[in-house]
Short mmCIF file of C-alpha atoms in Angstrom, two decimals:
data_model
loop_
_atom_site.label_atom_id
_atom_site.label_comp_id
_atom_site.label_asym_id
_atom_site.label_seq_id
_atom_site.Cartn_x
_atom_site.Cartn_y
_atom_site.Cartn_z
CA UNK T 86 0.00 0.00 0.00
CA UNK T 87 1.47 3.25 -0.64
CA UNK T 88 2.35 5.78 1.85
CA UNK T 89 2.26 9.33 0.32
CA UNK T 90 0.48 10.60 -2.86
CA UNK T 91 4.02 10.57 -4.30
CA UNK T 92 4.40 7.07 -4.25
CA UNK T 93 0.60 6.43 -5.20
CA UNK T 94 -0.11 5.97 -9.05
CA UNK T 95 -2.83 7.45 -10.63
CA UNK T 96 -5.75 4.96 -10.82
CA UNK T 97 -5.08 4.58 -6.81
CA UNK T 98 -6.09 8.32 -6.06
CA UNK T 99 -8.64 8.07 -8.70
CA UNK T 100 -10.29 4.99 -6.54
CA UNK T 101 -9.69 6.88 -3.28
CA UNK T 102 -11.48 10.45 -4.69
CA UNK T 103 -14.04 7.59 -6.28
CA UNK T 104 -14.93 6.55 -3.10
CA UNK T 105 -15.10 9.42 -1.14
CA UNK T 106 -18.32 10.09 0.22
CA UNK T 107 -17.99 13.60 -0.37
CA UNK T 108 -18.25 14.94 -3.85
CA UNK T 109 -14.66 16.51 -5.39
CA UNK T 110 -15.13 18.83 -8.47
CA UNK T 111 -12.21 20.23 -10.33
CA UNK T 112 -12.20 23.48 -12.02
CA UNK T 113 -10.08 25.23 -14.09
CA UNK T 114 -8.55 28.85 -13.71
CA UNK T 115 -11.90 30.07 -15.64
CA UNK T 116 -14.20 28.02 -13.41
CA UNK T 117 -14.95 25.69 -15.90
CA UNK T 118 -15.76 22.24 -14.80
CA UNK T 119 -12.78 19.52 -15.85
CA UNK T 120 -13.73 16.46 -13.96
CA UNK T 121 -15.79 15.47 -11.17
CA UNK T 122 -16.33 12.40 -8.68
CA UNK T 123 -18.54 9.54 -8.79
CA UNK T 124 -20.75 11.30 -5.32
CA UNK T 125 -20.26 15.04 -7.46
CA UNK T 126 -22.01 13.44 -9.90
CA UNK T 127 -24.61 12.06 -7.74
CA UNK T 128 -25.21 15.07 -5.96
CA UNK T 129 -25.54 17.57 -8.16
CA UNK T 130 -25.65 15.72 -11.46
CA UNK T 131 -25.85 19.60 -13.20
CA UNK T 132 -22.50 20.16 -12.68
CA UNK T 133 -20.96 18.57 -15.88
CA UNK T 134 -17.63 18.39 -17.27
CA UNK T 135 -17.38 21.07 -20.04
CA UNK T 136 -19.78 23.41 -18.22
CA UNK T 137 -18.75 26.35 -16.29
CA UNK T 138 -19.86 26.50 -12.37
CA UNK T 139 -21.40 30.15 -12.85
CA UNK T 140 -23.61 28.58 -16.09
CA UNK T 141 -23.83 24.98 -13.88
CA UNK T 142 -25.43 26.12 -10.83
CA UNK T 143 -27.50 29.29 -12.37
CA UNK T 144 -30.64 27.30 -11.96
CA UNK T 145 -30.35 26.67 -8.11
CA UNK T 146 -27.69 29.75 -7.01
CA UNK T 147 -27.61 33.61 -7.52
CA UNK T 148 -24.47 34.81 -8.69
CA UNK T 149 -23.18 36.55 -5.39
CA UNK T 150 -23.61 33.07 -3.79
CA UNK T 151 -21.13 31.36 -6.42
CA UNK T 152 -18.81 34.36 -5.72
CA UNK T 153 -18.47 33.91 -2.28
CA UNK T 154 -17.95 29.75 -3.12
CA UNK T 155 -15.41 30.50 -5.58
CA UNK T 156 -14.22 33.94 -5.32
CA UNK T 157 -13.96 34.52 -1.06
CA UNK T 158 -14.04 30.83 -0.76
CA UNK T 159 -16.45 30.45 1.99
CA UNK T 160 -18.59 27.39 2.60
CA UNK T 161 -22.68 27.82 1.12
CA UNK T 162 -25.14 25.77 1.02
CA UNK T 163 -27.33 25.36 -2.39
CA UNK T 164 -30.73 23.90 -2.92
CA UNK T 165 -31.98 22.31 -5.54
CA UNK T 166 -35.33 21.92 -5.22
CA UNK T 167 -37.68 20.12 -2.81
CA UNK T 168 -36.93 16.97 -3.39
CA UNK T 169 -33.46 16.81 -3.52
CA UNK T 170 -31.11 17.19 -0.73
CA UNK T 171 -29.34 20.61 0.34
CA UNK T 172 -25.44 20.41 -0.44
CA UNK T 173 -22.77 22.20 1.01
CA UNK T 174 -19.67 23.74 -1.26
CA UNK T 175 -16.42 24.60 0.27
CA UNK T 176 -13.49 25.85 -2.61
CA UNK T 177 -9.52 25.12 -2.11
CA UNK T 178 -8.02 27.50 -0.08
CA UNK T 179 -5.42 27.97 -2.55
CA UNK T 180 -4.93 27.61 -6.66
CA UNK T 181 -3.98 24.25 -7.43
CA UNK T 182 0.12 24.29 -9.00
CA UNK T 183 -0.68 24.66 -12.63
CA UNK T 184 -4.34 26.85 -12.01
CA UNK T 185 -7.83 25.44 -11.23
CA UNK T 186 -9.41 24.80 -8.04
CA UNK T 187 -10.66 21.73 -6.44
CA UNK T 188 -14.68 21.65 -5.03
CA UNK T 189 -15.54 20.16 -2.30
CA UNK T 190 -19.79 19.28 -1.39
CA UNK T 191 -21.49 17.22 1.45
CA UNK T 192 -24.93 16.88 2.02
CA UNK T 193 -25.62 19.87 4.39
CA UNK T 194 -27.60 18.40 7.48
CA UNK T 195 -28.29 20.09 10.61
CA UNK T 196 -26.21 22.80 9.61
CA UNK T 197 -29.11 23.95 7.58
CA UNK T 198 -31.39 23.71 10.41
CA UNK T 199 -29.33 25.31 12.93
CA UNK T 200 -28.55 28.12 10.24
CA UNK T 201 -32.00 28.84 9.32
CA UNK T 202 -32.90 29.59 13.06
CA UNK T 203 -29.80 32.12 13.82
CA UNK T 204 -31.38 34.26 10.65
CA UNK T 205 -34.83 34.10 11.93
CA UNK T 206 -33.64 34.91 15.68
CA UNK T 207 -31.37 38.41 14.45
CA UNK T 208 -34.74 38.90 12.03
CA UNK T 209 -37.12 38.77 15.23
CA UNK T 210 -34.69 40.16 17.53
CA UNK T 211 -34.05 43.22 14.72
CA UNK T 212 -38.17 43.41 14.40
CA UNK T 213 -38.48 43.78 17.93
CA UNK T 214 -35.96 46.43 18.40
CA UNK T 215 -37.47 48.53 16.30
CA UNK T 216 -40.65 49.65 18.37
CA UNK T 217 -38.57 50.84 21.07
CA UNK T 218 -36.16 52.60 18.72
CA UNK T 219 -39.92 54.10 17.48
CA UNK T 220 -40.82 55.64 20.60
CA UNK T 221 -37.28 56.78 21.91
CA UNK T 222 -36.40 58.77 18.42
CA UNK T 223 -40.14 59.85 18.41
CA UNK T 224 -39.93 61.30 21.25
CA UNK T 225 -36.82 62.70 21.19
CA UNK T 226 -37.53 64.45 18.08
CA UNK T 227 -40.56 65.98 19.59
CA UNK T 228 -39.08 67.60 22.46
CA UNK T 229 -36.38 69.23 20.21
CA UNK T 230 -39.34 70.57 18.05
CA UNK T 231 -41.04 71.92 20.94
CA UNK T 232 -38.05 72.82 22.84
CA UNK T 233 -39.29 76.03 24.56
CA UNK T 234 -38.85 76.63 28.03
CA UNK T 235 -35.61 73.79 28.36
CA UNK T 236 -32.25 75.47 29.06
CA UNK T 237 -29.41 75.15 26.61
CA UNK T 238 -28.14 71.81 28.96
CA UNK T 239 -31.32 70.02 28.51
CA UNK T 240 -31.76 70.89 24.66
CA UNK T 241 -27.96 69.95 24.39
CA UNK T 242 -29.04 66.58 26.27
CA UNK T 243 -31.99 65.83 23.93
CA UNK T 244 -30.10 65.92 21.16
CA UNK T 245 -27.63 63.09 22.15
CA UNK T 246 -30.62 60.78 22.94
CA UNK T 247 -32.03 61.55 19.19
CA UNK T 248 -28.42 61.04 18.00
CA UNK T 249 -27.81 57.80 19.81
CA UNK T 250 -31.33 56.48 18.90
CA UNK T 251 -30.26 57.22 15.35
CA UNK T 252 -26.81 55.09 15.82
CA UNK T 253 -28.62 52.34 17.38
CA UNK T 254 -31.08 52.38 14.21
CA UNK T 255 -27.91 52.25 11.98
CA UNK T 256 -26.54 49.49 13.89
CA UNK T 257 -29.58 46.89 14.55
CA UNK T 258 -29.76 47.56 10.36
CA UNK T 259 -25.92 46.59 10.07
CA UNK T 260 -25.94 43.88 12.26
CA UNK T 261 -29.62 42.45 10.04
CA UNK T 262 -27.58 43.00 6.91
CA UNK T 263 -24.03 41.20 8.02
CA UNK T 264 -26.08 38.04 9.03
CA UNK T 265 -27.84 37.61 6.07
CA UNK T 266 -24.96 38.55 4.09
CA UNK T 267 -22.86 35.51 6.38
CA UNK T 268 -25.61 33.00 5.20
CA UNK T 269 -25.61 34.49 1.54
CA UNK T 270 -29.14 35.48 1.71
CA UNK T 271 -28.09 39.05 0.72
CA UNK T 272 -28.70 39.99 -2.81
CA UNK T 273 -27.85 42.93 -5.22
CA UNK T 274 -30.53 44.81 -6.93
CA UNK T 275 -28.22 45.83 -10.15
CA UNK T 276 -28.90 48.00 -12.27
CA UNK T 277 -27.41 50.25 -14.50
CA UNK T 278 -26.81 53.81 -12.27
CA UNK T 279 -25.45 57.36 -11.65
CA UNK T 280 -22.80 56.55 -8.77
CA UNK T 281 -21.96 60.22 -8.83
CA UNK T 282 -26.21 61.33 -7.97
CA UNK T 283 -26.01 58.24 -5.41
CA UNK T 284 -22.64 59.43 -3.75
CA UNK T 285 -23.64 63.39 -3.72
CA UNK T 286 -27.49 62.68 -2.15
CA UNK T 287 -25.84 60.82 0.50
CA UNK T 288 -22.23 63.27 1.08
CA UNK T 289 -25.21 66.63 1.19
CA UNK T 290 -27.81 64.91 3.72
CA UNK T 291 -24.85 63.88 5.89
CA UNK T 292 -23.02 67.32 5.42
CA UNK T 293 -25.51 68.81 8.46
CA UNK T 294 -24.42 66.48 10.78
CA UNK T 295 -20.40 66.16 9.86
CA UNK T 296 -20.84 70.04 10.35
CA UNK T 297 -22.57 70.06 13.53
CA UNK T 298 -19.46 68.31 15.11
CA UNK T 299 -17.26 71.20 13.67
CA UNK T 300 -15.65 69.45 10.98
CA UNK T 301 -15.23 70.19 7.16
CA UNK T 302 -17.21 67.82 4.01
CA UNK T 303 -15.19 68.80 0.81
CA UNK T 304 -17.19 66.71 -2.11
CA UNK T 305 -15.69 66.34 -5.70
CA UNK T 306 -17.58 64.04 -8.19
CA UNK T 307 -16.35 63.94 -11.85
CA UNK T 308 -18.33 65.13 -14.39
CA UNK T 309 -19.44 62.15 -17.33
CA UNK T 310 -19.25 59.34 -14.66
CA UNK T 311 -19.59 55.88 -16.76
CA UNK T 312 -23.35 54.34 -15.97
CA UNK T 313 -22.27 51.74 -13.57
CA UNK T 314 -24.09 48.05 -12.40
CA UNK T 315 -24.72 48.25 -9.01
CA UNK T 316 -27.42 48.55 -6.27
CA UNK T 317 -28.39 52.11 -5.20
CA UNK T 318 -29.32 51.51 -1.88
CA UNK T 319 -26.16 49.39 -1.12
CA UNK T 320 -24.03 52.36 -2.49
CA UNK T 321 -25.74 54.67 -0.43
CA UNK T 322 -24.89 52.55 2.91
CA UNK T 323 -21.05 52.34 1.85
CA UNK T 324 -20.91 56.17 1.01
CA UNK T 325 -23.04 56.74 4.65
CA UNK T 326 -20.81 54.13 7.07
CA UNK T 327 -17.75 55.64 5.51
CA UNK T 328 -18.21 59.10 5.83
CA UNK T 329 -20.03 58.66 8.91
CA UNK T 330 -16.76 56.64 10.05
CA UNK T 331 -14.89 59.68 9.57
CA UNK T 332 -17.21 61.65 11.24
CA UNK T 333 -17.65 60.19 14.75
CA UNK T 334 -14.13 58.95 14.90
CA UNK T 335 -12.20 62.03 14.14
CA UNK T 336 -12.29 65.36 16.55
CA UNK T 337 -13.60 68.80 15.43
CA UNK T 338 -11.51 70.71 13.19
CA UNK T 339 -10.80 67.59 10.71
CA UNK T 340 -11.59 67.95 7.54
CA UNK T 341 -13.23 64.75 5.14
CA UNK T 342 -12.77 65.32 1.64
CA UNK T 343 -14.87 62.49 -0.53
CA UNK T 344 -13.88 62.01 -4.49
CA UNK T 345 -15.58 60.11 -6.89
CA UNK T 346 -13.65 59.71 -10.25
CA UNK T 347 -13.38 57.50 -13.22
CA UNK T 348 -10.58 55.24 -13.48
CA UNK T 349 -9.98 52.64 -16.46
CA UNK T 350 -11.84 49.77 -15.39
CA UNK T 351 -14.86 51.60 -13.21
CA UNK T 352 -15.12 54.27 -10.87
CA UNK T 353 -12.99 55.21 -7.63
CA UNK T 354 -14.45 56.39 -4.54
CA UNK T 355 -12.02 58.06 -2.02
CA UNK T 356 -12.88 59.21 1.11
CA UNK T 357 -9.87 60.51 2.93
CA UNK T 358 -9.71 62.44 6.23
CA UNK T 359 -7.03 64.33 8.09
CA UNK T 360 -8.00 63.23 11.63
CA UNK T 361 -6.48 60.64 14.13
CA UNK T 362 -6.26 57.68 11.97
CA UNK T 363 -7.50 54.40 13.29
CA UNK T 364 -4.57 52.44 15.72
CA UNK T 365 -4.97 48.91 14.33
CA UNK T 366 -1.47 47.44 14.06
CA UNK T 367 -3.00 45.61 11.00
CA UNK T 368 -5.24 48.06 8.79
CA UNK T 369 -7.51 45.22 7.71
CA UNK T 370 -8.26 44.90 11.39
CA UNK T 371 -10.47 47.46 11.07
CA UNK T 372 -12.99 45.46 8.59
CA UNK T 373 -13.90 42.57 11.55
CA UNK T 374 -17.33 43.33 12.80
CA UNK T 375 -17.01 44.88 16.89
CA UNK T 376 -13.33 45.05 16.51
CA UNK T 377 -12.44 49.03 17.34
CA UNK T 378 -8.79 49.71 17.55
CA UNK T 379 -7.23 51.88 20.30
CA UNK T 380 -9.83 54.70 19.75
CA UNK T 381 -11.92 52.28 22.23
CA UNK T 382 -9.14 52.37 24.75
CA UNK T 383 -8.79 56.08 24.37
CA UNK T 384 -12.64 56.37 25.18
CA UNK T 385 -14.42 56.92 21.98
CA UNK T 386 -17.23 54.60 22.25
CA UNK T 387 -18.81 56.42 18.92
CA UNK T 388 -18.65 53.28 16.76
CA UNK T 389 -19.23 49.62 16.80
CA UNK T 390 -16.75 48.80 14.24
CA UNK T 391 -19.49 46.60 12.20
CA UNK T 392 -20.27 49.81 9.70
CA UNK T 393 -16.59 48.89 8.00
CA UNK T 394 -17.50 45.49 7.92
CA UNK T 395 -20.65 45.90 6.60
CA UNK T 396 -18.87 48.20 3.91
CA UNK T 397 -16.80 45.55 3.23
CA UNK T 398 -19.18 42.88 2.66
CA UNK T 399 -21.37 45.07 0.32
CA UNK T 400 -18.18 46.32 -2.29
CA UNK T 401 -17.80 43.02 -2.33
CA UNK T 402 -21.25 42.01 -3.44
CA UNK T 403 -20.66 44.45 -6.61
CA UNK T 404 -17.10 42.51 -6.94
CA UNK T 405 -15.51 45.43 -6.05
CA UNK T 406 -12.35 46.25 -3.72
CA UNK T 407 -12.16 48.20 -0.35
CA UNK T 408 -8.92 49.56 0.53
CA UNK T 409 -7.62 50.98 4.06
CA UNK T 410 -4.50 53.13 4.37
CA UNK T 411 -4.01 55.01 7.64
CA UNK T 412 -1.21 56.15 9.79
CA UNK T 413 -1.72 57.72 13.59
CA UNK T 414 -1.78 61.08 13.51
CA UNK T 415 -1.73 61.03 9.65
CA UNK T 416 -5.63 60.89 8.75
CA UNK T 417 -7.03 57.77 7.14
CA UNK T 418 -8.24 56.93 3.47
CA UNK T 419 -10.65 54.33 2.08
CA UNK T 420 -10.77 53.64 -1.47
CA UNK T 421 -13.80 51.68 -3.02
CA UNK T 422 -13.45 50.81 -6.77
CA UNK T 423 -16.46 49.18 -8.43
CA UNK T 424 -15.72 48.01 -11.88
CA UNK T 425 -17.88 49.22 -14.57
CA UNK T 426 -18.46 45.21 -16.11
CA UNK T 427 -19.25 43.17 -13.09
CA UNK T 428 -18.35 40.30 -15.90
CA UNK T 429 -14.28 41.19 -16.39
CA UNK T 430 -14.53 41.41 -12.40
CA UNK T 431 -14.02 37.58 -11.79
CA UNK T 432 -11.11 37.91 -9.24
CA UNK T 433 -10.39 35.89 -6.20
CA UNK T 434 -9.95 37.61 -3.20
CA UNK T 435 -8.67 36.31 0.11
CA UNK T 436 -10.35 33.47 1.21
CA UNK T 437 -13.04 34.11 3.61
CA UNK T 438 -13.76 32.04 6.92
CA UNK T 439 -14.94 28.64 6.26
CA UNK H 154 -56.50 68.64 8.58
CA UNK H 155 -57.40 65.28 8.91
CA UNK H 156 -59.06 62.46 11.13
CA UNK H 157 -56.77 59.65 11.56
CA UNK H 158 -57.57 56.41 12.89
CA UNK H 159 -54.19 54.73 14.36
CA UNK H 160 -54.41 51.05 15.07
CA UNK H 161 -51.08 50.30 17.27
CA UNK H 162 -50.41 47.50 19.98
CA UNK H 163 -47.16 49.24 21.68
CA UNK H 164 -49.13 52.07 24.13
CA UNK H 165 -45.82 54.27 23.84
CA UNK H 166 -46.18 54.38 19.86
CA UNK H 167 -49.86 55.33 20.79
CA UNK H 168 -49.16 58.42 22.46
CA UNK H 169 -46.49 59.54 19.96
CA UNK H 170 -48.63 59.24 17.37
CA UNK H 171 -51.29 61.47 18.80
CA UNK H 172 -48.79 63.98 20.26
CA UNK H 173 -46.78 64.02 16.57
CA UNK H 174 -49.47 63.94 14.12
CA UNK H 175 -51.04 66.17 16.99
CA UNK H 176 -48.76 68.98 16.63
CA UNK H 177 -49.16 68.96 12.92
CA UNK H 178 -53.17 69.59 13.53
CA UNK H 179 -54.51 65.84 12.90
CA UNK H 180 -57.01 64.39 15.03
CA UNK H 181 -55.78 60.97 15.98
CA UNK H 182 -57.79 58.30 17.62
CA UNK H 183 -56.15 55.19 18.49
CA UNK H 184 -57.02 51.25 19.40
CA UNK H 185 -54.76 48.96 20.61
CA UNK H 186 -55.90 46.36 18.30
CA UNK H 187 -58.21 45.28 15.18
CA UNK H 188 -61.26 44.02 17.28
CA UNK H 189 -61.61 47.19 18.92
CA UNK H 190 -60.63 49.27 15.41
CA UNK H 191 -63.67 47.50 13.80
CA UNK H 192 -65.57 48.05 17.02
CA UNK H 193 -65.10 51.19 16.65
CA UNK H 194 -65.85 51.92 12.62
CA UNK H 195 -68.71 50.06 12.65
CA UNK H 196 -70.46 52.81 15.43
CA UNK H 197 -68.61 55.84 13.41
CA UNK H 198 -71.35 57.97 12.06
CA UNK H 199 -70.43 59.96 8.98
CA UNK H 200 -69.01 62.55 10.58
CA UNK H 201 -66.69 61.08 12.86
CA UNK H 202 -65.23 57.98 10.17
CA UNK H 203 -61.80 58.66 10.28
CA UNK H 204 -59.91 59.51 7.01
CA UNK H 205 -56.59 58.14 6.65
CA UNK H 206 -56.46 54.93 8.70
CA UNK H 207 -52.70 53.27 9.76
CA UNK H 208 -52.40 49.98 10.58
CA UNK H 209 -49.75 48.26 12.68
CA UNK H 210 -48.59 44.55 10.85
CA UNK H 211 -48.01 42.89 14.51
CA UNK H 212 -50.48 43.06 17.00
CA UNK H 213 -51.25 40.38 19.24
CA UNK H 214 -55.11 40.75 18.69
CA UNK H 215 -56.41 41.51 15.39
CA UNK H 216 -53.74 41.81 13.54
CA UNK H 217 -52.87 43.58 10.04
CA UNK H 218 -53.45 41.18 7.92
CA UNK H 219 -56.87 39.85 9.88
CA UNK H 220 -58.36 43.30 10.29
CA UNK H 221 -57.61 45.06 7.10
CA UNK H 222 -60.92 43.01 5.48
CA UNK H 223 -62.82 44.06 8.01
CA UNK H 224 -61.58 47.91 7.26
CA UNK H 225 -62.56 47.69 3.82
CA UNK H 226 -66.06 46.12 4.95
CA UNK H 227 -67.36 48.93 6.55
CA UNK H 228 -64.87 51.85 5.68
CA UNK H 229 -64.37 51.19 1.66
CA UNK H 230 -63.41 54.51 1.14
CA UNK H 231 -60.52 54.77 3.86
CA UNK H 232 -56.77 54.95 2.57
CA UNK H 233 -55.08 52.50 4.75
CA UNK H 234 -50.88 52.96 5.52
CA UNK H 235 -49.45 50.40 6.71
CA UNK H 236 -46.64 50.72 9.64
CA UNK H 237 -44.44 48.00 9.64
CA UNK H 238 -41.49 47.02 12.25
CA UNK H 239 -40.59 44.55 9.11
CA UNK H 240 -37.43 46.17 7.12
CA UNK H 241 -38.21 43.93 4.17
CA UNK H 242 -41.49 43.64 2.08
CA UNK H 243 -40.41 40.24 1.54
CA UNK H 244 -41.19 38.40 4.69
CA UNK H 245 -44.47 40.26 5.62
CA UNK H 246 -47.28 37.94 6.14
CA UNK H 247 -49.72 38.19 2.45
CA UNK H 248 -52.01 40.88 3.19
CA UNK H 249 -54.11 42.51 0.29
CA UNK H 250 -53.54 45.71 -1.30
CA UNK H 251 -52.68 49.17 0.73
CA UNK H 252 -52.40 52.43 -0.10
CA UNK H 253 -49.00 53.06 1.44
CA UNK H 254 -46.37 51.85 3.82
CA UNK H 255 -43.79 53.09 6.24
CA UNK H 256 -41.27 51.03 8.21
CA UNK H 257 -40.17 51.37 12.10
CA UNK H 258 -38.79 53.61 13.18
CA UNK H 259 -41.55 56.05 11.33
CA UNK H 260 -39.83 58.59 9.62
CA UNK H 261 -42.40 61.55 10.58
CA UNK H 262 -41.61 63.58 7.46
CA UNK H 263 -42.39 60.44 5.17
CA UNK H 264 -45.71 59.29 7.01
CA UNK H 265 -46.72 63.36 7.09
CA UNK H 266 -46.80 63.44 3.39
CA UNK H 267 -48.72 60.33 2.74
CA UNK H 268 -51.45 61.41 4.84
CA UNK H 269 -51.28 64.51 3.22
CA UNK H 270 -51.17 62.62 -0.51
CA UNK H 271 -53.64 60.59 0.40
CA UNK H 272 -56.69 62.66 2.84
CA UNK H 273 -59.42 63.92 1.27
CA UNK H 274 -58.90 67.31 0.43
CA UNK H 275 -60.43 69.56 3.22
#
């Protein structure tokens, strides 16, 4: 019996992946299907040599599912169809030598079960926050309306309940969005759209606010933007958890400048600020949901760190990159580049969590 | 101004509904639930029927989706807005055709010009 896959000839690993219980799939470097095992088969008898995975699985998965599979290489789960069972996909971590990557599926079990009920507790336990969240901005925003007779210290402390009640809003919605986004029930609504209108709505409704805490909004959008595939709403929440991430962790006197250009392959977001910069000995630090740096030793309890997470997760959706440089002292920039064909966009990224 | 009718189980939403839409010069009467909403319509003469009626999804008696047949039974006429803790259309219970929506937490300005859209004109 041989000892290592060295020594082992051909047909002997073709028996062993034979008789694997799990399925193995191979790909190439364009995702097209080169071989696949006798349980592959079985399971998910779609997947055929010849095909590629995107085309394959259309039927059963949305596209931002089979990008997190292949692309982030996280584990989903795809049905297909009542009377078949669920299966679970997990990708290589890395290329094979030559190119390609190797699939890996399972019949998903209890996982499924067990996943389905975290989504529908943070989807009841988001519902119910929000009547409270009702009555306590409600209210709050009456009493500033009808703020007669209250001294300057109890106007000044009305307005941090409304602002609070408003962060707490922002959050339950991030925290809604991250777990469905971790089970890949998050989808895009693409279309064709004016990043520049999208960017400028949100950079002049949060200008009041960014203001308010004595800082400066500088906004330059590009003229002739290119039309670009992506969801409005979903742009809007990047451009409003970035800024707003400059905002609350920076001190008065900074000022945000926000860009929007056109670069070759799709437009370039930058939203750069001169503040304190954000003390994570590893940048990408910042992008793991409640993670907060040293700003949370220092006492600024004004974020949660999900928003940059959340920010994340969404440029990725559009297959789009997120970049963090900062410095202490020396300000901090994100860039966000969406590409204008979400088709030439087919580029792993790190591998995800599995 | 107009006569609203505001079907809510949470007491606190209640009151800030009738102090908000209050201070905009609406008349709001409220219920705690549909059996007492449709309680209610069906001894409305014509003058006091409301005009704009909004309806909470979640209640734990008479909820949207029971009551709003009963609204259109006896107040046909009625625009009905629908004010929903849900953030996604999606995974609403089926309910049948309203007039318009807003989500939890209401934003004030949004709901205010529905009911203005949608009142008769005074």
């Amino acid at each position: 019996m041989p000892e290592s896959d060295q020594e082992a000839g051909p047909d002997f690993l073709a028996a062993i992946l034979g008789s694997l219980t799990a399925g193995v799939i191979a790909l190439d470097e364009d995702f097209t299907v080169t071989w696949r095992s006798r349980a592959a088969r079985e399971m998910a008898p779609e997947v055929e040599p010849g095909l590629g995975l995107y085309e394959a699985l259309a039927p059963f998965a949305h596209e931002q599912k089979i990008d997190r599979l292949l692309l982030r290489r996280e584990m989903v789960t795809i049905s297909f169809g009542p009377d078949r069972r669920d299966i679970e996909w997990l990708n290589c971590r890395e290329p094979l030598a030559g190119g390609g990557w190797v699939l890996m599926l399972w019949p998903s079990r209890w996982t499924d079960q067990l996943n389905d009920r975290r989504v529908d507790f943070t989807m009841a336990a988001s519902h119910e926050l929000r009547t409270p969240m009702t009555v306590l901005l409600g209210f709050a925003e009456l009493l500033r309306m009808d703020s007669e007779g209250l001294s300057p210290g109890q106007v000044e402390a009305v307005e941090m309940i409304e602002q609070t009640a408003r962060h707490l809003r922002t959050l339950v919605d991030d925290i809604f969005d991250l777990t469905k986004n971790s089970f890949g029930e998050l989808r895009l609504a693409l279309r064709e759209i004016d990043v520049g209108k999208v960017v400028g709505a949100v950079a002049d409704a949060l200008q009041p606010q960014v203001e308010e805490r004595g800082q400066a909004l500088e906004v330059e959008i590009a003229p002739d933007l290119p039309a670009t595939m992506a969801d409005p709403a979903r742009i809007r929440q990047i451009t409003s958890n970035l800024i707003g991430n400059a905002s609350v962790h920076n001190q008065a006197g900074t000022k945000i400048a926000v860009r929007l250009e056109a670069v070759a392959d799709g437009v370039e977001l930058t939203i750069e600020d001169d503040g304190a910069g954000i003390g994570f000995d590893d940048p990408d630090d910042a992008f793991h949901s409640f993670s907060r740096g040293k700003a949370a030793i220092d006492g600024d309890l004004a974020g949660s760190g999900i928003g940059l997470s959340v920010a994340k997760r969404m440029v990725e959706l559009h297959r789009g990159r997120l970049e963090l440089e900062t410095a202490p002292g020396e300000g901090t920039r994100f860039t966000v580049w969406l590409p204008r064909d979400r088709a030439e966009a087919l580029v792993p990224g790190e591998p995800g969590p599995v | 101004m107009s006569r609203i009718l505001a079907i809510e189980d949470s007491a606190a939403i209640r009151l800030l509904l009738v102090r908000r839409l209050g201070l905009e010069g609406h008349e709001v009467t409220t219920c705690p639930d549909g059996y007492e909403a449709v309680r209610l319509l069906e001894r409305a003469g014509p003058d006091d029927r409301p005009e704009v009626i909004l309806l909470d999804l979640h209640m734990p008696r008479g909820d949207g989706p029971a009551t709003l047949p009963a609204i259109r039974r006896l107040a046909p006429a009625v625009p009905v807005i629908l004010v929903t803790a849900q953030s996604e259309p999606g995974r609403e219970p089926a309910l049948g055709k309203v007039e318009g929506r807003v989500s939890k937490p209401i934003d004030f300005d949004l709901l205010l010009a529905k009911i203005a859209a949608l009142a008769p004109a005074a």
